[in-house]
XYZ file of C-alpha atoms in Angstrom:
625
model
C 23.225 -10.651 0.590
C 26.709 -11.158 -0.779
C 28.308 -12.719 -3.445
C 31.897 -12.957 -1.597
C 32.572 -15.703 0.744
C 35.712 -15.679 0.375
C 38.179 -18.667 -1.202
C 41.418 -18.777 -2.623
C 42.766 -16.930 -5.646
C 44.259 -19.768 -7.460
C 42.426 -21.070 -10.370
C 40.732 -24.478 -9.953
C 41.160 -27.094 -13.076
C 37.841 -28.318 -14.419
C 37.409 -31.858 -15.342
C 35.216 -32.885 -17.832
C 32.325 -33.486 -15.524
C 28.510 -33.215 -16.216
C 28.498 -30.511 -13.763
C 31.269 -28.572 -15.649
C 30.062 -28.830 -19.274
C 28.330 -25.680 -18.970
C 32.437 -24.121 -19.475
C 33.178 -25.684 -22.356
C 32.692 -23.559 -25.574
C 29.647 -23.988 -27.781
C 30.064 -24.860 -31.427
C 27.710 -25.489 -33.716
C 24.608 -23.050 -32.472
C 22.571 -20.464 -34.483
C 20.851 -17.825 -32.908
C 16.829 -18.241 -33.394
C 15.044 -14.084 -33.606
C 11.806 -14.420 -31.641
C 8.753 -13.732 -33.351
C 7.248 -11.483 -31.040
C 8.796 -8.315 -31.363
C 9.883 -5.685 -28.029
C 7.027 -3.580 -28.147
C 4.728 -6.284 -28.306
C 6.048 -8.014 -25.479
C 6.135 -4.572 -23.954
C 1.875 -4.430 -24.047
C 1.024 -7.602 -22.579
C 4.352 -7.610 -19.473
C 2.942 -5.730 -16.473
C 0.145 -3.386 -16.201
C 1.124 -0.672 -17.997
C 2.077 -0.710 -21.589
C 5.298 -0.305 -23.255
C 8.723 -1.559 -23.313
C 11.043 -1.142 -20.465
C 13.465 -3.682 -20.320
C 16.900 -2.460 -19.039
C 19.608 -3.663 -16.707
C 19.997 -1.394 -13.646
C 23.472 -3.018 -12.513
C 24.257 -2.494 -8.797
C 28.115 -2.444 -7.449
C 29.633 -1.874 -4.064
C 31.507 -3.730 -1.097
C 29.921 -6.593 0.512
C 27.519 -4.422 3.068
C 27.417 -1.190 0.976
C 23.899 -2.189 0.799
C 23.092 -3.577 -2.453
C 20.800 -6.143 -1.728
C 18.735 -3.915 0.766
C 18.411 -1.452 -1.722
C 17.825 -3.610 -5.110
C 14.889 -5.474 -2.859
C 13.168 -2.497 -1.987
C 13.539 -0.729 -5.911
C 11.941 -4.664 -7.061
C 8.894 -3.879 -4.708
C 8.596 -0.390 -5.456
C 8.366 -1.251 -9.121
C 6.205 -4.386 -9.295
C 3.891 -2.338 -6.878
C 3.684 0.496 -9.811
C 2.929 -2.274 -12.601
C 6.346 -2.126 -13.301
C 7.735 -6.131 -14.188
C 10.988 -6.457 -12.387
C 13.132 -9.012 -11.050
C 16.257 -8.934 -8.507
C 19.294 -11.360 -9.655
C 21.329 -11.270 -6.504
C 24.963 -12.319 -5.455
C 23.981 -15.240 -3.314
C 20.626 -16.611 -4.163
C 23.242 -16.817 -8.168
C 25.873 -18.924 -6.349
C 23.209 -21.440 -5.261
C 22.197 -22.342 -8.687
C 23.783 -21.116 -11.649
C 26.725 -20.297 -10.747
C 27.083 -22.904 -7.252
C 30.371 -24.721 -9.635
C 31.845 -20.973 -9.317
C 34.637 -19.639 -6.898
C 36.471 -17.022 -5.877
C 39.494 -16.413 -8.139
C 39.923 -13.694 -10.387
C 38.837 -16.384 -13.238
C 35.655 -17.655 -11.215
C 34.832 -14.078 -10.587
C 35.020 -13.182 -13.759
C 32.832 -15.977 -15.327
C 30.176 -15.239 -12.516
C 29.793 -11.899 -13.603
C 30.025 -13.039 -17.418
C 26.837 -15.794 -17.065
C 24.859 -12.850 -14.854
C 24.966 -10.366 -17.492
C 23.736 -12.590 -20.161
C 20.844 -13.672 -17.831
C 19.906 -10.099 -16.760
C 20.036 -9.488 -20.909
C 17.690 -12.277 -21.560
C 15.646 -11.020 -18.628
C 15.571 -7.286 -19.613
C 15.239 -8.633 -23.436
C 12.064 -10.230 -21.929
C 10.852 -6.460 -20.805
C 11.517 -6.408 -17.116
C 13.607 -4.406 -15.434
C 16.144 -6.750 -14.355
C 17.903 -5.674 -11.108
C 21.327 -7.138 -10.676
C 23.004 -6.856 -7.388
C 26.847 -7.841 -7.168
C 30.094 -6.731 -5.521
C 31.452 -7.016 -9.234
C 34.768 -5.614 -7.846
C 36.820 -5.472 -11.649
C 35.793 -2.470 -13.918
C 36.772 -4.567 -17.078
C 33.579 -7.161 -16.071
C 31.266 -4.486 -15.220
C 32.386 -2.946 -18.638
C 31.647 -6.475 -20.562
C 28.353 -6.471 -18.700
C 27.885 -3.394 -20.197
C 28.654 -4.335 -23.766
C 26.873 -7.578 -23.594
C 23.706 -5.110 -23.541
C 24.505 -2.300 -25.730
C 25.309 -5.097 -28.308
C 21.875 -6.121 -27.858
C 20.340 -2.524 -27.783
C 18.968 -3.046 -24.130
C 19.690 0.211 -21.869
C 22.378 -0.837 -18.778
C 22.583 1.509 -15.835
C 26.038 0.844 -13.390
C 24.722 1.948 -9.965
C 28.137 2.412 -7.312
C 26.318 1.485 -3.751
C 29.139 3.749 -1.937
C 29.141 3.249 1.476
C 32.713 3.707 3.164
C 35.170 0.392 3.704
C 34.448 1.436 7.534
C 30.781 1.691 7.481
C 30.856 -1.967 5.578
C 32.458 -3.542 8.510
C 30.519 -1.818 10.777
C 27.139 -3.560 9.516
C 28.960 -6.963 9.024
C 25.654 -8.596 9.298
C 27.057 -11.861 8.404
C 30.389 -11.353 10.259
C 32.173 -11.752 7.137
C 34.772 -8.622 7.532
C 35.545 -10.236 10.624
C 36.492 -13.627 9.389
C 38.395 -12.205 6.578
C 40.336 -9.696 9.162
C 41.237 -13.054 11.296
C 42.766 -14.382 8.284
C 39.430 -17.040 8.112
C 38.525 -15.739 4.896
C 40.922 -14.778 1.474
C 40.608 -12.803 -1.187
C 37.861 -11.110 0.911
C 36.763 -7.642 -1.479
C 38.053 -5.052 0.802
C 40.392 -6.517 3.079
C 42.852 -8.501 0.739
C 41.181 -8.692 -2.447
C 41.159 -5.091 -4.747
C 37.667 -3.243 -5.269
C 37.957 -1.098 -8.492
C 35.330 1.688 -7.674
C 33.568 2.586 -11.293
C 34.417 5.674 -12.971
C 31.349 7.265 -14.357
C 28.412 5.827 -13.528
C 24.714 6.744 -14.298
C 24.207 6.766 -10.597
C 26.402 7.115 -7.075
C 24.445 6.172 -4.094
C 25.517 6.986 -0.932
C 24.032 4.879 1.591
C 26.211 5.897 4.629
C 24.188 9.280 4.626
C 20.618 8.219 2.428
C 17.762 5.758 3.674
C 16.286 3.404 1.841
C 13.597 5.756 0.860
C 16.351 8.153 -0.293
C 17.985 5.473 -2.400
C 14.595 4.263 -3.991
C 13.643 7.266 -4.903
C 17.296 8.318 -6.904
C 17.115 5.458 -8.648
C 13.158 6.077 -9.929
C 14.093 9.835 -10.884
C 17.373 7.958 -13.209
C 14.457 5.271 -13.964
C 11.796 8.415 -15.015
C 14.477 10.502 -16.657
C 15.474 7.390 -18.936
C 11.875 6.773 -19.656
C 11.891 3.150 -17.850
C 9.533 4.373 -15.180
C 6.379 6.367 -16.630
C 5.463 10.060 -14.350
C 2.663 8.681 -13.397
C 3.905 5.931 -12.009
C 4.241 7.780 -8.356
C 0.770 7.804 -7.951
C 0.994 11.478 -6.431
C -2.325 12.505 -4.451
C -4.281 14.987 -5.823
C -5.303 17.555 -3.252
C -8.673 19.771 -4.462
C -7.772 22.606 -2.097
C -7.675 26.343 -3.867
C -3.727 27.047 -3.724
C -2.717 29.991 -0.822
C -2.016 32.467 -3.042
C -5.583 32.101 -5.268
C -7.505 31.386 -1.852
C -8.553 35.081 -1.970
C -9.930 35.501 -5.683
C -11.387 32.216 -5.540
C -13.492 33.497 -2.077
C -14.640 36.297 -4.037
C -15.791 34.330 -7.080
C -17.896 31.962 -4.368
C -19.947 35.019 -3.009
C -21.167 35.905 -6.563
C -21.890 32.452 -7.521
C -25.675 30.437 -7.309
C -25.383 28.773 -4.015
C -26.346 25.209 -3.282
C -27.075 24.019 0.253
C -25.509 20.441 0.903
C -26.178 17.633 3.440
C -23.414 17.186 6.325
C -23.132 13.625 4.550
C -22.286 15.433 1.116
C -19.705 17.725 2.935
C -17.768 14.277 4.117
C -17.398 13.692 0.816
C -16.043 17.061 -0.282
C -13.376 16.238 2.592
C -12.732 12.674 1.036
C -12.258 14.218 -2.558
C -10.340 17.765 -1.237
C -7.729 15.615 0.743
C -7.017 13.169 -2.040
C -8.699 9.999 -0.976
C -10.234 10.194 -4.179
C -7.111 10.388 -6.239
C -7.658 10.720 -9.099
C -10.979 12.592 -9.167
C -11.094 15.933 -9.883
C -14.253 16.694 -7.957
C -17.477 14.415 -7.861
C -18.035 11.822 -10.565
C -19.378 12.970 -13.991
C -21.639 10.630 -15.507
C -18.383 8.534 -17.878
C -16.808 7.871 -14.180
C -19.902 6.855 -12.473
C -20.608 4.722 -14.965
C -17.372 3.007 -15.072
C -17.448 3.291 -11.123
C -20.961 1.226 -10.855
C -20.082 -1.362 -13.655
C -16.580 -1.693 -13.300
C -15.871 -0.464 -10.105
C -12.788 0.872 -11.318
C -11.891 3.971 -13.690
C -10.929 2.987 -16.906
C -9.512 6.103 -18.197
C -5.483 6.562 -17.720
C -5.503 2.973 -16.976
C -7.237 0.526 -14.569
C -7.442 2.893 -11.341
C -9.613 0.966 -9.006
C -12.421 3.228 -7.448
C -15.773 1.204 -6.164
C -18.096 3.208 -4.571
C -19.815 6.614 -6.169
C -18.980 9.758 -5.325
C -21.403 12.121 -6.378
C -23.559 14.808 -5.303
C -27.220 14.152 -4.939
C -29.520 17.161 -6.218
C -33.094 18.115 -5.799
C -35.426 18.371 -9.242
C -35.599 22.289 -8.306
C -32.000 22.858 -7.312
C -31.278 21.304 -11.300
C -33.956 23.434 -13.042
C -32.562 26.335 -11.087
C -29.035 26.054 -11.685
C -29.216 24.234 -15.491
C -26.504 26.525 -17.692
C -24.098 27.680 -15.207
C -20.717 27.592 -15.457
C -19.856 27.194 -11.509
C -21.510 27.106 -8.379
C -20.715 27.328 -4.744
C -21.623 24.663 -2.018
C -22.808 25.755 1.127
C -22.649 23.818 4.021
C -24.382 25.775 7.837
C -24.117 29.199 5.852
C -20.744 28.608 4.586
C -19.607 28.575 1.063
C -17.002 26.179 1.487
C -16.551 25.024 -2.408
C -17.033 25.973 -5.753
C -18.181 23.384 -8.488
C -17.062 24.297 -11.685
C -18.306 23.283 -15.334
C -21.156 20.989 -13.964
C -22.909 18.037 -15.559
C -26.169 16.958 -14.293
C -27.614 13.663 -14.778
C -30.342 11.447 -13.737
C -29.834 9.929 -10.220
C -31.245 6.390 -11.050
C -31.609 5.336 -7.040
C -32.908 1.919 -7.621
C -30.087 0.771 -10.054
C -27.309 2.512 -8.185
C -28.650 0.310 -4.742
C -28.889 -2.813 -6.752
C -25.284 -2.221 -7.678
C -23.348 -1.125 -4.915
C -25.286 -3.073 -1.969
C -26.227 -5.979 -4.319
C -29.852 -4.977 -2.560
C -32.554 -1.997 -2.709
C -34.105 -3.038 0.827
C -34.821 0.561 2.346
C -34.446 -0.603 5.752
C -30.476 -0.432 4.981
C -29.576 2.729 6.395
C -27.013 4.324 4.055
C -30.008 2.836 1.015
C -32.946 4.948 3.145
C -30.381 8.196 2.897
C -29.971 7.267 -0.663
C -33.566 6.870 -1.608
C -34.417 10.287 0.491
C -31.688 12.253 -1.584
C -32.387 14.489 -5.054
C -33.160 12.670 -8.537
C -30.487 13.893 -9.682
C -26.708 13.994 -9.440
C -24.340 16.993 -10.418
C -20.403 16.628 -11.212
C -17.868 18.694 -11.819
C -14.529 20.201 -11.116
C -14.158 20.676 -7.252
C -12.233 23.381 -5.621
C -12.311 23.443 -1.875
C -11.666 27.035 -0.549
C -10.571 26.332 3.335
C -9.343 23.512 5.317
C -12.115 20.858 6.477
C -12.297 20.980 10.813
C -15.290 19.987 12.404
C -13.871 21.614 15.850
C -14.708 18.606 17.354
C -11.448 17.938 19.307
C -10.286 15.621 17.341
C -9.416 17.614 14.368
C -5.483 16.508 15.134
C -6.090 12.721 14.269
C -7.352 13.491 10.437
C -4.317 13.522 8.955
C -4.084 13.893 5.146
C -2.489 11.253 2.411
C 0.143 13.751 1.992
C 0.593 14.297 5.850
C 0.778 10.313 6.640
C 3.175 9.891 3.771
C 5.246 12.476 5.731
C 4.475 11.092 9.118
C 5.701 7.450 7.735
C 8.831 9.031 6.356
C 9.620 10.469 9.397
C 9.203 7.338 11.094
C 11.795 5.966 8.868
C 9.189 2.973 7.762
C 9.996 0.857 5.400
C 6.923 -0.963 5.152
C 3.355 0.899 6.243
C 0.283 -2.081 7.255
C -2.846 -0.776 7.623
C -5.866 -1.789 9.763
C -9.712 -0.059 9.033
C -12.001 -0.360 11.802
C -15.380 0.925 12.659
C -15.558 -0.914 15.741
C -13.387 -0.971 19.577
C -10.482 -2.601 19.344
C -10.664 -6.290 21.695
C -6.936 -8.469 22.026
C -8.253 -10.315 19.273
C -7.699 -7.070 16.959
C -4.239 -6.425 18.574
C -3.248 -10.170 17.681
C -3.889 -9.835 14.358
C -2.151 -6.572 13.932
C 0.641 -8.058 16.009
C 1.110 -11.331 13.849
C 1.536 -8.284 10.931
C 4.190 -6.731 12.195
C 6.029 -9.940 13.101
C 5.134 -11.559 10.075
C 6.541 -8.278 8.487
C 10.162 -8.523 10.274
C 11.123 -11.858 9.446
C 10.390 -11.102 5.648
C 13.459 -8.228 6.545
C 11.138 -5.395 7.086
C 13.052 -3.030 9.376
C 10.833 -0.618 10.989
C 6.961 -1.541 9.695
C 4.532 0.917 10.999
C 1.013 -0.069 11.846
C -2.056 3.036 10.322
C -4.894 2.193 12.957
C -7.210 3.827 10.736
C -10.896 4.120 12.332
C -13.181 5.735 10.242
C -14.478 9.045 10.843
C -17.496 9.836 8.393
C -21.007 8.923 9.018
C -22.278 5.505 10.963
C -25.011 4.125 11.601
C -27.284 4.691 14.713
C -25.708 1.699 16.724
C -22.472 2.045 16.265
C -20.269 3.346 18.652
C -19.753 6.803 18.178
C -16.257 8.554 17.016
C -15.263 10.491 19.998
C -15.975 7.159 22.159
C -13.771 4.711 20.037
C -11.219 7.196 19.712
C -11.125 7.690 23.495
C -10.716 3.288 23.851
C -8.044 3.175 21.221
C -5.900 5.617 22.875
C -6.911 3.178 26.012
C -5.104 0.614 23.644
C -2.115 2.176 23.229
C -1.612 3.497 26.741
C -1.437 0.059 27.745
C 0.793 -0.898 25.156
C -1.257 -3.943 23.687
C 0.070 -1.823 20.375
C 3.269 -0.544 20.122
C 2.695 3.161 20.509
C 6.076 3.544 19.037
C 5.291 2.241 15.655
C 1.829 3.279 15.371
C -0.010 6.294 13.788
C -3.848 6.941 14.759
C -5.366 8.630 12.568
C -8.951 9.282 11.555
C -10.418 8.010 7.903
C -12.509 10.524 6.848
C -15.069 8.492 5.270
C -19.020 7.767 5.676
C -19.745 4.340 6.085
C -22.001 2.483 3.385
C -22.361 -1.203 4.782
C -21.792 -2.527 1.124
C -19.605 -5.071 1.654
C -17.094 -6.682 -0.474
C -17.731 -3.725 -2.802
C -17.006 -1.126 -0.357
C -13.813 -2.682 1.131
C -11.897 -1.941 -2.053
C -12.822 1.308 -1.372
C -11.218 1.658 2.128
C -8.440 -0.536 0.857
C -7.315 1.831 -2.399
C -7.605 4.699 -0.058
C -4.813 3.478 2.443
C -3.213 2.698 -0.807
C -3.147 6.385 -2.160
C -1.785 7.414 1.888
C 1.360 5.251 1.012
C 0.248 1.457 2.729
C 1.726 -1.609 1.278
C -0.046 -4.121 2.982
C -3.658 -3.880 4.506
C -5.502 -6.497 6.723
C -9.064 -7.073 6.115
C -11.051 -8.495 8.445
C -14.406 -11.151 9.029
C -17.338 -9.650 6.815
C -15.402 -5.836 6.181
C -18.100 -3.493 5.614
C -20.839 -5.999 6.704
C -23.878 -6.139 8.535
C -26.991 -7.943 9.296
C -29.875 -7.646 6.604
C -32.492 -5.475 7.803
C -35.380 -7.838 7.277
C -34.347 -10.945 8.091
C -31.095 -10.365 10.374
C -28.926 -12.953 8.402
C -25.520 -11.290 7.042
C -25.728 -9.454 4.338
C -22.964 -10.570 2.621
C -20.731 -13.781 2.928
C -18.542 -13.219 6.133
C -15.146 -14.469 3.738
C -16.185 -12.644 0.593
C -14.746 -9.100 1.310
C -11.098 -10.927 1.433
C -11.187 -13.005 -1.176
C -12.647 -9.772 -3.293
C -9.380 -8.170 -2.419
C -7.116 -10.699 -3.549
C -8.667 -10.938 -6.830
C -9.841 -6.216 -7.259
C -8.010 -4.770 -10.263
C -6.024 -1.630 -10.124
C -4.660 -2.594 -5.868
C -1.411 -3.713 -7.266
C 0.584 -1.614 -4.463
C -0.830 -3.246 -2.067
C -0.748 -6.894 -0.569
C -3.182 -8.133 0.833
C -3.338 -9.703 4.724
C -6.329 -12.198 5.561
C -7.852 -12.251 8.435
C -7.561 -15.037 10.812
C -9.798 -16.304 13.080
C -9.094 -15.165 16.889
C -11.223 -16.503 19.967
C -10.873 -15.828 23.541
C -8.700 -19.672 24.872
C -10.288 -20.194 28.136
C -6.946 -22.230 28.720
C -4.741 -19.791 27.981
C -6.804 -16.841 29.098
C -5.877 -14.917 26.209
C -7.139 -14.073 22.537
C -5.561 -16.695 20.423
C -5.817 -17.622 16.530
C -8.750 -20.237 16.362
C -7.850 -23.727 15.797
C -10.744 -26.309 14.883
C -9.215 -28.999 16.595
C -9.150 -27.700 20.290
C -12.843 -26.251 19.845
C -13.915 -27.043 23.087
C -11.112 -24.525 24.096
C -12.698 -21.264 22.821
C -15.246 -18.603 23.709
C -16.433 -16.655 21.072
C -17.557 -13.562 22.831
C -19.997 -11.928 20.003
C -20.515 -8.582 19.654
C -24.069 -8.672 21.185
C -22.860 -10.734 24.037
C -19.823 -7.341 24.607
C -22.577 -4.731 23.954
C -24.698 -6.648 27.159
C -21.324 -7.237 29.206
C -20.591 -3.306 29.026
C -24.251 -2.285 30.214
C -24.302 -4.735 32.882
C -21.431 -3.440 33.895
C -19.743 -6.969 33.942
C -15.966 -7.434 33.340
C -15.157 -9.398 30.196
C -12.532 -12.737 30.826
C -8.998 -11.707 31.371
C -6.958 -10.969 27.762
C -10.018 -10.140 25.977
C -9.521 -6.749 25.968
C -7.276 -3.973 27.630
C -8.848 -2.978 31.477
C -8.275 0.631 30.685
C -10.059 0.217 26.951
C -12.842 -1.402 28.610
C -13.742 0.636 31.164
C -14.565 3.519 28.320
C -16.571 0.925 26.717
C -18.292 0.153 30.068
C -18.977 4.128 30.567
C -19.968 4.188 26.962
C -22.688 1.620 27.106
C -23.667 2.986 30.665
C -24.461 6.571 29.723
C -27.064 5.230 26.933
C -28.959 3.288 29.859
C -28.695 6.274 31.881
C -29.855 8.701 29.082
């Protein structure tokens, strides 16, 4: 994390070694110009055009918090499309500048060979994040120079975190050597720190989180124009603002009225709570075009968006309402929306199947809803008059992209992993979700926070209902198989299409717009059996490597599954390994289903006693019924 390891502050003589010819001074070299000029190396670097190379230059004491901060920034960034690289003090002194030591003089030339890389770097059109204690003004100041000389922009950033709170932290017990005497010339203790005198930007991360810091340094990054607005990827609610609420309730009694499905009116929640980002209200024909072939919108920039969401409507309901300006949507006698400047268009059922599901078998029951609905669809700009509930006592868990990002910045995460399910959660679930977060630590991820995100729209007949698998995950939690502490539950609101690989991007870029960084995907996400002949439907691996490989998911990595089984040896759910076969029981979902009607208790570690005894009443009450 540091550059400073302390050494002695007398110069060291350099011999004329191979591995000191690198200090020498050059004669005899011309500069060569590139042929590809800055703003065309700006459209083809990253996702999003233009130039942005720059220098943001980090400085503080060894612990200020440099690294922690410069890290996070380089994720941020390359998660926005945004090319970036961190040069930082240690990971330097291991290569480039390992011949390097602590005097004055060493210091100085480390600082010296830095700046020139992070010009070449932000020369190349990244933003080039350079994290060093840097303690002498007059380096930071050639640093500086080095940069306007080659008209790249340079940012000092002081990391200011008191001498104190440095040696507090002391994650590598460095203060402590150098205050034994173990360490000199230690920045801080015996060694001067010349604080700079005007930078661009003061950080104080005694007082500010990480989030706090990361987001200071985007606003200098926005206001410089390094970082485009848009970059944020802010949700866009469809709700009618408080203080319009009133006129626009007016304006929906004297509109024509249109009666929707309870399927159409999960999808006015989806698009008036942002899921949808960046819709405006249900597709027009240009973005359910793009949606169907490209599964992405294409204007504003690759925003990836696979499954339509439109509004089916009857051949009657068209001629009827052909030439207004707005209508209202009414949903059990309630106008709950208006519509505004519609476009109808020919619902083409057939293609749309062949499409999205890759099949037009009617048997598939989101297809048979499909095939039922109008000929044609209407879009249009959506405003949502009132707040969604379906007073179903569970209203709490459907949190909002806006109100998880809050909930997660609350929680002070650092690094959000979320988990879709349709399904009960067994151990085998809770492993993989528990390999996450572990996996998630020892890449320096402080506090990651787990979204156990079942989804809350429409299912299919033989699925277990909401109310049930909302009931066995708080099961989950009581028992602490999941850390209760670091986990939100929250409801997806969502109907489910069974399209496979095509619909996972779906319920991955929605996490995505809720402020997840990392999402697990499963065995055959969005799957089932085909209809007709009971085979899957789509290839069991597919939906994960479709994820890897989806435009427009760049803030968002990507976790394969792994295979769990029940280990009959270790009576647990472990991750599957081929060469101990005779070790595992994989307990199918059939096989649970029977288990839970019969009444019989699954082995030991396959899943939670309390969790299973709601799927045992579950199961029960349909035999009974």
């Amino acid at each position: 994390m540091m550059e400073t390891h302390g050494n002695s502050n007398k110069k060291q003589k350099l011999g004329n070694t191979i591995e000191n010819w690198g200090m020498q001074r050059a004669t005899n070299v011309t500069y060569q110009a590139h042929h590809v000029s800055r703003n065309k190396r700006g459209q083809v670097v990253g996702t999003r055009g233009g130039f942005r190379g720059c220098t943001v230059w980090l400085t503080g004491l060894s612990g200020a918090g440099k690294t922690t901060v410069s890290m996070a920034l380089e994720e941020y960034l390359v998660c926005h499309g945004i090319p970036c690289y961190t040069l930082d003090g240690d990971n330097i002194r291991q290569g480039l500048n390992k011949n390097l030591g602590f005097s004055p003089e060493d210091r100085e030339e480390n600082i010296r060979r830095i700046a020139e890389v992070a010009r070449l770097f932000a020369d190349a059109g990244l933003v080039c994040l350079a994290s060093f204690i840097s303690p002498y003004s007059r380096d930071r100041l050639n640093a500086r120079k080095i940069h306007e000389a080659a008209g790249l922009p340079f940012f000092e950033v002081f990391v200011d975190a008191p001498l104190d709170v440095c040696e507090q932290r002391d994650v590598k017990g460095l203060y402590k050597k150098a205050r034994a005497g173990e360490i000199r010339g230690f920045t801080g203790i015996d060694s001067e720190y010349e604080k700079p005198e005007a930078p661009e930007l003061v950080l104080k991360t005694d007082s500010c989180n990480v989030n706090e810091c990361i987001q200071q340094l985007v606003d200098l990054l926005q206001e410089r124009d390094i970082v485009p607005v848009d970059a944020s990827y802010e949700v866009k609610e469809l709700y009618v603002q408080e203080n319009k609420l009133d006129l626009a309730k007016a304006d929906a009694e004297t509109l024509p009225a249109v009666q929707i499905r309870k399927l159409d009116m999960q999808w006015v929640q989806v698009l008036a709570e942002g899921w949808a980002t960046p819709l405006n209200g249900f597709m027009r024909e240009r973005e359910y075009l793009q949606c169907l072939h490209f599964d992405c919108l294409l204007d504003g920039g690759v925003i990836n968006l696979s499954v339509p969401v439109v509004l089916p409507l009857s051949a009657a309901d068209k001629e009827r309402l052909d030439g207004v300006t707005a209508m209202a949507l009414v949903y059990e006698g309630r106008r709950v929306a208006i519509l505004r400047n519609p476009e109808f268009y020919e619902h083409r059922k057939e293609e749309r199947c062949a499409r999205q599901w890759g099949t037009t078998c009617k048997d598939h029951p989101y297809i048979k809803m499909v095939m039922e609905s109008g000929d044609w669809l209407v879009g249009g700009d959506l405003q949502v008059l009132d707040k969604i509930s379906w007073n179903d006592g569970l209203d709490q868990y459907r949190l909002t992209p806006n109100e998880l990002k809050q909930k997660f910045k609350e929680m002070n995460a650092d690094a959000v992993f979320a988990f879709q399910l349709r399904n009960p959660v067994h151990n085998g679930h809770a492993l993989l979700m528990q390999d996450t977060q572990k996996r998630l630590v020892e890449r320096g991820y402080r506090r990651p926070v787990l979204l156990l995100h079942p989804l809350g729209g429409w299912t299919k007949d033989d699925d277990v209902p909401l109310p049930w698998r909302m009931k066995q995950h708080a099961a989950v939690l009581e028992e602490r198989v999941l850390d209760p502490d670091s986990t939100i539950v929250a409801i997806f609101p969502s109907p489910m299409m069974y399209a496979g690989p095509t619909e996972v991007q779906w319920h991955c870029r929605a996490r995505m717009v809720a402020g997840a960084n990392f999402y697990i995907v499963g065995r055959d996400p969005a799957g089932m059996p085909h209809p007709a002949t009971g085979k899957d439907l789509y290839e069991p691996t597919h939906g994960a490597k479709v994820l890897t490989m989806a435009p427009g998911l760049v803030s968002l990595e990507i976790v394969p599954f792994k295979v769990a089984a029940y280990n009959k040896v270790k009576r647990a759910m472990d991750f599957y390994e081929p060469k101990n076969h005779q070790d595992y029981d994989f307990i199918s979902g059939t096989r649970m289903r029977r288990m839970a009607r019969e009444g019989e208790n699954p082995p030991d570690g396959f899943m939670a006693q309390k969790a299973w005894a709601v799927l045992k009443e579950y199961y029960q009450s349909l035999e009974k019924a």
